[in-house]
């Protein structure tokens, strides 16, 4: 009997969440250790999949296909291609690191008066990991949609229940008296969580209408299918050959329904406004989970669903989407420069970086889409490093305001040095991981959309401004009053940061293993100008 590796992969975190929930309330350390253990086990399974994956073999491997809801033609179908593989690895690598980085997150009990709050926090992170993994594996449109929406529930509670006042306390065990100054309290946290939920739920409802519309198209008596289906591969094959047999206006409307939901999740300008508030009001570990993992589901889905199910519509709307992506690149960078809040500044940099990813996807060349896929991975790692280190710093000083800092490198040289390396990765310094992905995106885009590529390239100067200026204000100069007691990274924090920086260096110097698995999958999704596939 063939081992159902993909089912094992996504079920492990759920089992871990259940086990953590049943750990006695008086044993928070045991609960945290169990959570990290299950996350590490999930990582081990993903490594096995990566070793067994054959980049020269079938596009989708380890396929599991079982009847699910026969009445609708929906099936429990999972499969892994090169694009999904690298994002699965990103998710399974980051989750245990985030659990360790946020070891004490959720330990406060002010909001709920429950000693089990730490258990809940760890369990919610494992639930999010599981749902994200299913989203990267699903080959049934309805199955994907359910988990695409379901992940909003644990994310809502992570933001609304564990952010706000004191949300940085768990990162560092020292001092807590000044943390009440970090946020205006539960009201801002709740507002950010509700905004996150409403934006994404609205996008999901629009997508649901498109999913139903797609089913109606496939269920037509004169259509190419024997009854309605949600099978991604079958619908994509029919779409590639022009066999769906419906008016282009219908396909365009369905494409926009899918794209709208993915643009909110990504987030793409102008659907981004929920992100800065949600990131600032979350714990750093939750913010990284959101920006580095959950938001990648949106850009992944653009490749997997928009381009494959609607190749003609993707070409029709590509210039408009590229325009939004370029605006987002410049907009995010400009607003990052103007921020006085360190964490909000980093959140706006992600909006700019997501613009590069979307630009690469819809430029629709092999280089640009390969670069966009690799960019998803590299952005996830670099943002995790930068945001966590900033969180470690804020936890010590008790302030997110940039003007409160200065001279940190003199009292915490390791923290300052790792912050600099992570910042340089964010601005795509050669030799660090984001450089090669950004380079591929720009080179691949230039041949088809030269003006967009030139404007995006010019925005790189802005990224150097916001990162280097941030470092200058926070880390250099004389030690400002109140910064004398800032301590350097402790072993737990250093272990997390060292792992992330090691990945940035390895992928920056030798990205070939990742590119070898991404390339063949990307070639299957490239959409040419006539609306077909090649």
Short mmCIF file of C-alpha atoms in Angstrom, two decimals:
data_model
loop_
_atom_site.label_atom_id
_atom_site.label_comp_id
_atom_site.label_asym_id
_atom_site.label_seq_id
_atom_site.Cartn_x
_atom_site.Cartn_y
_atom_site.Cartn_z
CA UNK A 1 0.00 0.00 0.00
CA UNK A 2 1.34 3.42 -0.99
CA UNK A 3 2.01 5.76 1.92
CA UNK A 4 -0.36 8.77 1.78
CA UNK A 5 2.48 11.22 2.37
CA UNK A 6 0.48 14.35 1.62
CA UNK A 7 -2.32 13.46 4.00
CA UNK A 8 0.23 12.67 6.70
CA UNK A 9 1.87 16.03 6.01
CA UNK A 10 -1.21 18.16 6.70
CA UNK A 11 -2.70 15.97 9.41
CA UNK A 12 0.37 16.06 11.66
CA UNK A 13 -0.08 19.72 12.68
CA UNK A 14 -3.79 19.13 13.41
CA UNK A 15 -2.96 16.14 15.60
CA UNK A 16 -0.33 18.28 17.30
CA UNK A 17 -2.89 21.03 17.96
CA UNK A 18 -5.28 18.52 19.54
CA UNK A 19 -2.56 17.02 21.72
CA UNK A 20 -1.43 20.49 22.86
CA UNK A 21 -5.01 21.37 23.77
CA UNK A 22 -5.18 18.39 26.16
CA UNK A 23 -1.93 19.13 27.98
CA UNK A 24 -2.66 20.17 31.59
CA UNK A 25 -2.91 23.94 31.97
CA UNK A 26 -0.16 23.94 34.58
CA UNK A 27 2.34 22.53 32.04
CA UNK A 28 2.82 25.31 29.44
CA UNK A 29 6.42 24.32 28.75
CA UNK A 30 5.35 20.78 27.89
CA UNK A 31 2.65 22.17 25.58
CA UNK A 32 5.17 24.37 23.79
CA UNK A 33 7.62 21.50 23.44
CA UNK A 34 4.95 19.24 21.99
CA UNK A 35 3.94 21.94 19.49
CA UNK A 36 7.53 22.38 18.34
CA UNK A 37 7.92 18.60 18.17
CA UNK A 38 4.93 18.16 15.86
CA UNK A 39 6.08 21.10 13.72
CA UNK A 40 9.52 19.47 13.47
CA UNK A 41 7.87 16.18 12.53
CA UNK A 42 5.94 17.95 9.77
CA UNK A 43 9.22 19.44 8.56
CA UNK A 44 10.75 15.96 8.51
CA UNK A 45 7.90 14.65 6.32
CA UNK A 46 8.34 17.58 3.92
CA UNK A 47 12.06 16.82 3.67
CA UNK A 48 11.22 13.20 2.80
CA UNK A 49 8.90 14.47 0.07
CA UNK A 50 11.63 16.77 -1.25
CA UNK A 51 14.11 13.86 -1.39
CA UNK A 52 11.61 11.57 -3.15
CA UNK A 53 10.40 14.26 -5.55
CA UNK A 54 11.59 13.72 -9.15
CA UNK A 55 11.88 17.03 -10.98
CA UNK A 56 12.07 15.14 -14.29
CA UNK A 57 8.98 13.05 -13.52
CA UNK A 58 5.28 13.74 -13.69
CA UNK A 59 4.23 17.26 -12.88
CA UNK A 60 2.06 16.22 -9.93
CA UNK A 61 3.55 13.56 -7.70
CA UNK A 62 2.40 11.66 -4.58
CA UNK A 63 -1.15 12.11 -5.93
CA UNK A 64 -4.00 11.01 -3.67
CA UNK A 65 -7.45 10.86 -5.24
CA UNK A 66 -10.58 9.73 -3.39
CA UNK A 67 -14.28 10.37 -3.72
CA UNK A 68 -15.43 13.14 -1.40
CA UNK A 69 -18.78 14.69 -2.35
CA UNK A 70 -19.95 12.60 -5.29
CA UNK A 71 -23.12 14.64 -5.79
CA UNK A 72 -21.06 17.69 -6.76
CA UNK A 73 -18.24 15.85 -8.46
CA UNK A 74 -15.90 17.07 -5.71
CA UNK A 75 -12.98 14.83 -4.77
CA UNK A 76 -10.29 14.70 -2.12
CA UNK A 77 -7.41 15.14 -4.55
CA UNK A 78 -3.94 16.16 -3.46
CA UNK A 79 -0.78 16.44 -5.52
CA UNK A 80 2.60 18.11 -5.30
CA UNK A 81 4.49 19.90 -8.06
CA UNK A 82 7.70 21.91 -7.90
CA UNK A 83 5.94 25.18 -7.08
CA UNK A 84 3.98 23.59 -4.27
CA UNK A 85 7.06 21.75 -2.98
CA UNK A 86 9.15 24.86 -2.35
CA UNK A 87 6.23 26.60 -0.62
CA UNK A 88 5.52 23.53 1.49
CA UNK A 89 9.17 23.57 2.56
CA UNK A 90 8.94 27.29 3.34
CA UNK A 91 5.90 26.66 5.54
CA UNK A 92 7.32 23.66 7.37
CA UNK A 93 10.70 25.35 7.95
CA UNK A 94 9.26 28.59 9.29
CA UNK A 95 6.60 27.12 11.58
CA UNK A 96 8.92 25.47 14.15
CA UNK A 97 11.19 28.53 14.03
CA UNK A 98 8.24 30.80 14.76
CA UNK A 99 7.10 28.59 17.62
CA UNK A 100 10.57 28.83 19.15
CA UNK A 101 10.86 32.57 18.48
CA UNK A 102 7.48 33.15 20.13
CA UNK A 103 8.16 30.69 22.95
CA UNK A 104 6.58 32.97 25.56
CA UNK A 105 3.94 34.50 23.28
CA UNK A 106 0.50 33.89 24.63
CA UNK A 107 1.80 33.45 28.17
CA UNK A 108 0.04 36.60 29.36
CA UNK A 109 -3.44 36.01 30.76
CA UNK A 110 -4.72 39.58 31.10
CA UNK A 111 -7.41 39.27 28.44
CA UNK A 112 -8.85 35.89 29.27
CA UNK A 113 -7.74 35.02 32.79
CA UNK A 114 -6.92 31.50 31.56
CA UNK A 115 -3.76 29.58 32.25
CA UNK A 116 -4.38 27.65 29.02
CA UNK A 117 -3.85 30.69 26.80
CA UNK A 118 -0.33 29.59 25.81
CA UNK A 119 -1.72 26.21 24.74
CA UNK A 120 -4.29 27.95 22.56
CA UNK A 121 -1.68 30.13 20.90
CA UNK A 122 0.52 27.18 19.91
CA UNK A 123 -2.46 25.13 18.74
CA UNK A 124 -3.73 27.95 16.53
CA UNK A 125 -0.36 28.28 14.80
CA UNK A 126 -0.36 24.54 14.07
CA UNK A 127 -3.90 24.79 12.67
CA UNK A 128 -2.85 27.60 10.34
CA UNK A 129 0.12 25.54 9.16
CA UNK A 130 -2.13 22.59 8.36
CA UNK A 131 -4.63 24.65 6.39
CA UNK A 132 -1.91 26.39 4.41
CA UNK A 133 -0.37 23.04 3.52
CA UNK A 134 -3.69 21.75 2.15
CA UNK A 135 -3.97 24.90 0.05
CA UNK A 136 -0.60 24.18 -1.55
CA UNK A 137 -1.56 20.54 -2.21
CA UNK A 138 -5.21 20.67 -3.30
CA UNK A 139 -6.01 19.68 -6.89
CA UNK A 140 -9.74 20.07 -6.39
CA UNK A 141 -11.06 23.63 -6.64
CA UNK A 142 -13.69 23.19 -3.92
CA UNK A 143 -11.23 21.53 -1.55
CA UNK A 144 -8.82 24.41 -2.05
CA UNK A 145 -11.55 26.99 -1.46
CA UNK A 146 -12.65 25.47 1.83
CA UNK A 147 -9.17 25.56 3.35
CA UNK A 148 -8.39 28.92 1.71
CA UNK A 149 -11.25 30.37 3.74
CA UNK A 150 -10.92 28.19 6.85
CA UNK A 151 -7.44 29.49 7.63
CA UNK A 152 -8.97 32.90 8.32
CA UNK A 153 -10.54 31.61 11.55
CA UNK A 154 -7.36 30.70 13.47
CA UNK A 155 -5.59 33.75 12.02
CA UNK A 156 -8.38 35.99 13.30
CA UNK A 157 -7.97 34.63 16.83
CA UNK A 158 -4.17 34.89 16.63
CA UNK A 159 -4.44 38.59 15.76
CA UNK A 160 -7.41 39.48 17.93
CA UNK A 161 -6.53 37.35 20.92
CA UNK A 162 -2.76 37.64 21.19
CA UNK A 163 -1.80 40.99 19.68
CA UNK A 164 -2.38 44.48 21.02
CA UNK A 165 -1.14 45.46 24.45
CA UNK A 166 1.83 43.43 25.51
CA UNK A 167 2.09 41.49 22.26
CA UNK A 168 5.86 41.76 22.20
CA UNK A 169 6.37 40.56 25.73
CA UNK A 170 6.77 36.92 24.84
CA UNK A 171 9.84 37.45 22.69
CA UNK A 172 12.12 38.33 25.53
CA UNK A 173 11.88 37.49 29.19
CA UNK A 174 13.26 40.76 30.48
CA UNK A 175 11.17 43.70 31.67
CA UNK A 176 7.49 44.32 31.11
CA UNK A 177 6.69 47.66 32.63
CA UNK A 178 6.93 49.62 29.41
CA UNK A 179 4.97 47.28 27.17
CA UNK A 180 1.69 48.98 27.86
CA UNK A 181 3.01 51.86 25.75
CA UNK A 182 3.35 49.70 22.64
CA UNK A 183 -0.29 49.72 21.69
CA UNK A 184 -3.39 51.62 22.51
CA UNK A 185 -4.92 48.39 23.82
CA UNK A 186 -7.49 45.79 22.90
CA UNK A 187 -9.58 48.15 20.78
CA UNK A 188 -6.86 48.59 18.14
CA UNK A 189 -6.10 44.89 18.19
CA UNK A 190 -9.75 43.97 17.72
CA UNK A 191 -10.16 46.54 14.95
CA UNK A 192 -7.15 45.10 13.09
CA UNK A 193 -8.42 41.53 13.46
CA UNK A 194 -11.92 42.42 12.26
CA UNK A 195 -10.51 44.38 9.31
CA UNK A 196 -8.35 41.39 8.35
CA UNK A 197 -11.35 39.07 8.57
CA UNK A 198 -13.83 41.30 6.71
CA UNK A 199 -11.48 42.04 3.82
CA UNK A 200 -10.59 38.40 3.31
CA UNK A 201 -14.11 37.10 3.87
CA UNK A 202 -15.48 39.52 1.30
CA UNK A 203 -12.87 38.35 -1.20
CA UNK A 204 -13.75 34.76 -0.35
CA UNK A 205 -17.46 35.34 -0.94
CA UNK A 206 -16.75 36.79 -4.37
CA UNK A 207 -14.55 33.78 -5.09
CA UNK A 208 -17.31 31.43 -3.92
CA UNK A 209 -19.61 32.91 -6.56
CA UNK A 210 -16.86 32.30 -9.14
CA UNK A 211 -16.34 28.72 -7.92
CA UNK A 212 -20.07 28.04 -8.30
CA UNK A 213 -20.02 29.67 -11.73
CA UNK A 214 -17.10 27.47 -12.78
CA UNK A 215 -19.01 24.39 -11.67
CA UNK A 216 -22.04 25.49 -13.70
CA UNK A 217 -19.81 25.89 -16.76
CA UNK A 218 -18.42 22.37 -16.35
CA UNK A 219 -21.89 20.90 -15.72
CA UNK A 220 -23.34 22.07 -19.05
CA UNK A 221 -24.90 19.15 -20.99
CA UNK A 222 -22.97 20.17 -24.11
CA UNK A 223 -19.71 20.64 -22.21
CA UNK A 224 -16.58 18.47 -22.31
CA UNK A 225 -17.28 16.81 -18.94
CA UNK A 226 -19.62 14.03 -17.91
CA UNK A 227 -21.36 16.15 -15.29
CA UNK A 228 -19.96 18.99 -13.21
CA UNK A 229 -16.45 18.78 -11.78
CA UNK A 230 -14.03 20.68 -9.58
CA UNK A 231 -11.01 18.75 -10.89
CA UNK A 232 -8.28 21.35 -11.46
CA UNK A 233 -6.33 19.23 -13.91
CA UNK A 234 -9.33 18.32 -16.06
CA UNK A 235 -10.64 21.89 -16.21
CA UNK A 236 -7.16 23.27 -16.94
CA UNK A 237 -6.67 20.79 -19.80
CA UNK A 238 -10.02 21.78 -21.31
CA UNK A 239 -9.24 25.48 -20.90
CA UNK A 240 -5.84 25.09 -22.55
CA UNK A 241 -7.44 23.52 -25.60
CA UNK A 242 -10.27 26.03 -25.70
CA UNK A 243 -12.75 23.30 -24.86
CA UNK A 244 -14.81 24.97 -22.14
CA UNK A 245 -17.11 26.27 -24.84
CA UNK A 246 -18.43 29.40 -23.16
CA UNK A 247 -18.26 33.06 -24.04
CA UNK A 248 -15.05 34.89 -23.14
CA UNK A 249 -17.07 37.39 -21.09
CA UNK A 250 -18.16 34.58 -18.77
CA UNK A 251 -14.59 33.35 -18.37
CA UNK A 252 -13.41 36.91 -17.74
CA UNK A 253 -15.99 37.33 -14.97
CA UNK A 254 -14.95 34.04 -13.37
CA UNK A 255 -11.28 35.00 -13.60
CA UNK A 256 -11.96 38.31 -11.87
CA UNK A 257 -13.83 36.51 -9.09
CA UNK A 258 -10.83 34.29 -8.37
CA UNK A 259 -8.30 37.07 -8.87
CA UNK A 260 -10.12 39.45 -6.53
CA UNK A 261 -9.87 37.01 -3.62
CA UNK A 262 -6.22 36.25 -4.34
CA UNK A 263 -5.32 39.94 -4.69
CA UNK A 264 -6.73 40.62 -1.21
CA UNK A 265 -4.90 37.67 0.29
CA UNK A 266 -1.59 38.51 -1.42
CA UNK A 267 -2.04 41.56 -0.80
CA UNK A 268 -1.93 43.53 -4.04
CA UNK A 269 -2.44 47.30 -4.16
CA UNK A 270 -5.11 48.71 -3.67
CA UNK A 271 -6.47 45.74 -1.68
CA UNK A 272 -3.62 45.88 0.84
CA UNK A 273 -4.91 48.19 3.54
CA UNK A 274 -5.68 45.44 6.05
CA UNK A 275 -2.03 44.28 6.19
CA UNK A 276 -0.16 47.08 8.04
CA UNK A 277 -2.65 47.19 10.90
CA UNK A 278 -2.82 43.40 11.21
CA UNK A 279 0.98 43.07 11.17
CA UNK A 280 1.55 45.77 13.79
CA UNK A 281 -1.19 44.52 16.11
CA UNK A 282 -0.04 40.88 15.96
CA UNK A 283 2.78 39.27 17.86
CA UNK A 284 5.90 39.23 15.67
CA UNK A 285 5.62 35.45 15.19
CA UNK A 286 1.98 35.79 14.10
CA UNK A 287 2.84 38.67 11.77
CA UNK A 288 5.58 36.60 10.14
CA UNK A 289 3.21 33.63 9.82
CA UNK A 290 0.76 35.94 8.06
CA UNK A 291 3.17 37.75 5.72
CA UNK A 292 5.62 34.93 5.01
CA UNK A 293 3.25 31.97 4.83
CA UNK A 294 -0.49 32.75 4.70
CA UNK A 295 -0.23 35.59 2.18
CA UNK A 296 1.78 33.33 -0.14
CA UNK A 297 -1.37 31.29 -0.67
CA UNK A 298 -2.71 34.26 -2.65
CA UNK A 299 0.23 34.55 -5.03
CA UNK A 300 0.51 30.76 -5.33
CA UNK A 301 -3.17 30.58 -6.27
CA UNK A 302 -2.66 33.16 -9.02
CA UNK A 303 -0.24 30.73 -10.64
CA UNK A 304 -2.17 27.57 -9.89
CA UNK A 305 -5.76 28.67 -10.55
CA UNK A 306 -5.96 31.99 -12.41
CA UNK A 307 -3.39 31.19 -15.08
CA UNK A 308 -4.34 27.55 -15.60
CA UNK A 309 -8.13 27.75 -15.42
CA UNK A 310 -8.42 31.01 -17.35
CA UNK A 311 -5.43 31.34 -19.73
CA UNK A 312 -7.18 33.69 -22.14
CA UNK A 313 -8.50 35.94 -19.40
CA UNK A 314 -5.10 36.01 -17.74
CA UNK A 315 -3.65 37.45 -20.94
CA UNK A 316 -6.51 39.91 -21.28
CA UNK A 317 -6.06 41.37 -17.80
CA UNK A 318 -2.29 40.96 -17.49
CA UNK A 319 -1.43 44.58 -18.43
CA UNK A 320 -3.89 45.92 -15.85
CA UNK A 321 -2.64 43.62 -13.12
CA UNK A 322 0.97 44.48 -13.93
CA UNK A 323 0.07 48.16 -13.63
CA UNK A 324 -1.33 47.53 -10.14
CA UNK A 325 1.78 45.51 -9.24
CA UNK A 326 4.14 48.30 -10.27
CA UNK A 327 2.08 50.87 -8.37
CA UNK A 328 2.27 48.59 -5.34
CA UNK A 329 6.05 48.29 -5.66
CA UNK A 330 6.54 52.05 -5.65
CA UNK A 331 3.72 52.79 -3.20
CA UNK A 332 4.94 50.32 -0.59
CA UNK A 333 8.51 51.60 -0.81
CA UNK A 334 7.53 55.27 -0.58
CA UNK A 335 5.27 54.71 2.42
CA UNK A 336 7.95 52.61 4.10
CA UNK A 337 10.37 55.53 3.87
CA UNK A 338 7.87 57.82 5.59
CA UNK A 339 7.08 55.56 8.55
CA UNK A 340 8.06 56.42 12.12
CA UNK A 341 6.95 53.02 13.45
CA UNK A 342 9.57 50.31 12.88
CA UNK A 343 7.14 47.40 12.56
CA UNK A 344 4.77 49.28 10.27
CA UNK A 345 7.74 50.20 8.07
CA UNK A 346 8.60 46.52 7.61
CA UNK A 347 4.95 45.72 6.87
CA UNK A 348 4.92 48.27 4.03
CA UNK A 349 8.09 46.75 2.56
CA UNK A 350 6.14 43.51 2.15
CA UNK A 351 3.51 45.30 0.07
CA UNK A 352 6.31 46.42 -2.25
CA UNK A 353 7.78 42.92 -2.44
CA UNK A 354 4.43 41.33 -3.18
CA UNK A 355 4.22 43.73 -6.12
CA UNK A 356 7.39 42.16 -7.52
CA UNK A 357 5.92 38.68 -7.12
CA UNK A 358 2.68 39.56 -8.93
CA UNK A 359 4.67 41.37 -11.62
CA UNK A 360 6.67 38.21 -12.28
CA UNK A 361 3.58 36.02 -12.39
CA UNK A 362 1.68 38.09 -14.94
CA UNK A 363 4.67 38.95 -17.13
CA UNK A 364 4.16 35.32 -18.17
CA UNK A 365 7.67 34.37 -19.17
CA UNK A 366 9.64 31.42 -17.90
CA UNK A 367 12.19 33.62 -16.18
CA UNK A 368 9.66 35.94 -14.55
CA UNK A 369 7.44 33.17 -13.19
CA UNK A 370 10.41 31.16 -11.97
CA UNK A 371 11.71 34.30 -10.27
CA UNK A 372 8.27 35.04 -8.79
CA UNK A 373 8.01 31.55 -7.30
CA UNK A 374 11.51 31.74 -5.85
CA UNK A 375 10.70 35.26 -4.62
CA UNK A 376 7.81 33.84 -2.58
CA UNK A 377 10.28 31.63 -0.75
CA UNK A 378 13.03 34.22 -0.38
CA UNK A 379 10.67 36.96 0.75
CA UNK A 380 9.26 34.61 3.36
CA UNK A 381 12.70 33.97 4.83
CA UNK A 382 14.02 37.54 4.68
CA UNK A 383 10.84 39.05 6.11
CA UNK A 384 10.83 36.46 8.89
CA UNK A 385 14.39 37.37 9.83
CA UNK A 386 13.90 41.14 9.71
CA UNK A 387 10.54 41.23 11.49
CA UNK A 388 11.58 38.84 14.25
CA UNK A 389 14.83 40.70 14.96
CA UNK A 390 12.93 43.97 15.06
CA UNK A 391 10.49 42.31 17.44
CA UNK A 392 13.34 41.15 19.66
CA UNK A 393 14.60 44.74 19.78
CA UNK A 394 11.19 46.26 20.49
CA UNK A 395 10.62 43.75 23.28
CA UNK A 396 13.74 45.06 25.03
CA UNK A 397 13.13 48.78 24.58
CA UNK A 398 9.36 48.83 24.90
CA UNK A 399 8.79 51.09 21.89
CA UNK A 400 8.21 50.73 18.16
CA UNK A 401 9.01 54.41 17.51
CA UNK A 402 12.19 54.71 15.46
CA UNK A 403 13.13 58.02 17.08
CA UNK A 404 13.45 56.29 20.46
CA UNK A 405 16.45 54.34 19.24
CA UNK A 406 20.08 55.09 18.41
CA UNK A 407 23.42 53.48 19.13
CA UNK A 408 22.00 49.98 19.55
CA UNK A 409 25.00 48.41 17.82
CA UNK A 410 27.18 49.53 20.74
CA UNK A 411 25.12 47.70 23.37
CA UNK A 412 23.80 44.77 21.29
CA UNK A 413 26.26 44.15 18.43
CA UNK A 414 24.95 40.69 17.46
CA UNK A 415 21.38 41.95 17.26
CA UNK A 416 22.51 44.92 15.18
CA UNK A 417 24.64 42.77 12.88
CA UNK A 418 21.89 40.26 12.17
CA UNK A 419 19.44 43.11 11.62
CA UNK A 420 21.81 44.57 9.01
CA UNK A 421 22.20 41.25 7.17
CA UNK A 422 18.44 40.71 7.14
CA UNK A 423 17.89 44.27 5.94
CA UNK A 424 20.43 43.88 3.16
CA UNK A 425 18.63 40.71 2.08
CA UNK A 426 15.39 42.70 1.96
CA UNK A 427 16.94 45.19 -0.45
CA UNK A 428 18.23 42.25 -2.57
CA UNK A 429 21.97 42.54 -2.02
CA UNK A 430 23.85 40.16 -4.37
CA UNK A 431 24.87 37.01 -2.53
CA UNK A 432 21.70 36.90 -0.45
CA UNK A 433 18.61 34.94 -1.47
CA UNK A 434 16.19 37.66 -2.69
CA UNK A 435 18.69 38.97 -5.25
CA UNK A 436 18.44 36.11 -7.73
CA UNK A 437 14.64 35.97 -7.58
CA UNK A 438 14.27 39.73 -8.06
CA UNK A 439 16.81 39.62 -10.89
CA UNK A 440 14.86 36.86 -12.67
CA UNK A 441 11.59 38.75 -12.28
CA UNK A 442 13.02 41.94 -13.78
CA UNK A 443 14.88 40.22 -16.61
CA UNK A 444 11.86 38.11 -17.48
CA UNK A 445 9.53 41.10 -17.38
CA UNK A 446 11.69 43.42 -19.45
CA UNK A 447 11.19 41.52 -22.72
CA UNK A 448 7.41 41.88 -22.61
CA UNK A 449 6.74 44.89 -20.39
CA UNK A 450 9.82 47.06 -20.60
CA UNK A 451 8.37 50.17 -18.97
CA UNK A 452 7.07 48.18 -16.01
CA UNK A 453 10.46 46.54 -15.54
CA UNK A 454 12.26 49.90 -15.67
CA UNK A 455 9.95 51.50 -13.11
CA UNK A 456 10.27 48.47 -10.83
CA UNK A 457 14.05 48.58 -11.15
CA UNK A 458 14.04 52.24 -10.19
CA UNK A 459 12.09 51.34 -7.06
CA UNK A 460 15.08 49.31 -5.88
CA UNK A 461 16.73 52.61 -4.99
CA UNK A 462 13.85 53.30 -2.63
CA UNK A 463 14.37 49.95 -0.91
CA UNK A 464 17.97 50.89 -0.21
CA UNK A 465 16.76 54.19 1.27
CA UNK A 466 14.23 52.74 3.70
CA UNK A 467 16.46 49.90 4.92
CA UNK A 468 19.74 51.79 5.26
CA UNK A 469 18.07 54.85 6.76
CA UNK A 470 16.26 52.65 9.26
CA UNK A 471 19.53 51.00 10.23
CA UNK A 472 21.29 54.35 10.55
CA UNK A 473 18.63 55.80 12.85
CA UNK A 474 18.23 52.73 15.03
CA UNK A 475 21.64 51.12 15.23
CA UNK A 476 24.29 53.83 14.71
CA UNK A 477 25.28 57.03 16.48
CA UNK A 478 25.51 57.66 20.22
CA UNK A 479 23.50 55.50 22.59
CA UNK A 480 20.24 57.32 23.26
CA UNK A 481 18.87 57.57 26.76
CA UNK A 482 16.89 54.44 27.59
CA UNK A 483 18.87 52.19 25.27
CA UNK A 484 21.75 51.48 27.65
CA UNK A 485 20.07 48.43 29.11
CA UNK A 486 19.20 46.77 25.79
CA UNK A 487 20.66 43.28 25.92
CA UNK A 488 21.94 41.19 23.03
CA UNK A 489 20.24 38.14 21.56
CA UNK A 490 19.88 35.18 23.89
CA UNK A 491 20.56 31.63 22.71
CA UNK A 492 16.97 30.83 21.76
CA UNK A 493 16.66 33.98 19.68
CA UNK A 494 20.10 33.52 18.14
CA UNK A 495 19.28 29.96 17.09
CA UNK A 496 16.21 31.14 15.16
CA UNK A 497 18.00 34.08 13.55
CA UNK A 498 21.07 32.01 12.65
CA UNK A 499 18.91 29.44 10.87
CA UNK A 500 17.15 32.12 8.83
CA UNK A 501 20.36 33.92 7.87
CA UNK A 502 21.96 30.61 6.91
CA UNK A 503 19.06 29.97 4.53
CA UNK A 504 19.41 33.46 3.05
CA UNK A 505 23.09 32.85 2.36
CA UNK A 506 22.69 29.31 1.00
CA UNK A 507 19.85 30.23 -1.36
CA UNK A 508 21.71 33.38 -2.36
CA UNK A 509 24.88 31.54 -3.29
CA UNK A 510 23.42 28.25 -4.57
CA UNK A 511 19.75 28.52 -5.64
CA UNK A 512 20.06 25.69 -8.20
CA UNK A 513 18.23 22.97 -6.20
CA UNK A 514 15.19 25.24 -5.80
CA UNK A 515 15.28 26.38 -9.42
CA UNK A 516 15.55 22.79 -10.66
CA UNK A 517 12.21 21.85 -9.12
CA UNK A 518 10.48 25.17 -9.84
CA UNK A 519 11.43 25.35 -13.54
CA UNK A 520 9.50 22.35 -14.93
CA UNK A 521 6.36 23.28 -12.99
CA UNK A 522 6.52 26.87 -14.20
CA UNK A 523 6.84 25.75 -17.81
CA UNK A 524 3.49 24.01 -17.44
CA UNK A 525 1.78 27.24 -16.42
CA UNK A 526 3.25 29.76 -18.84
CA UNK A 527 0.46 31.36 -20.81
CA UNK A 528 1.27 32.69 -24.26
CA UNK A 529 -0.25 35.74 -25.84
CA UNK A 530 -2.84 33.76 -27.78
CA UNK A 531 -4.41 32.32 -24.64
CA UNK A 532 -3.05 28.81 -25.03
CA UNK A 533 -0.49 26.99 -22.96
CA UNK A 534 2.99 25.94 -23.83
#
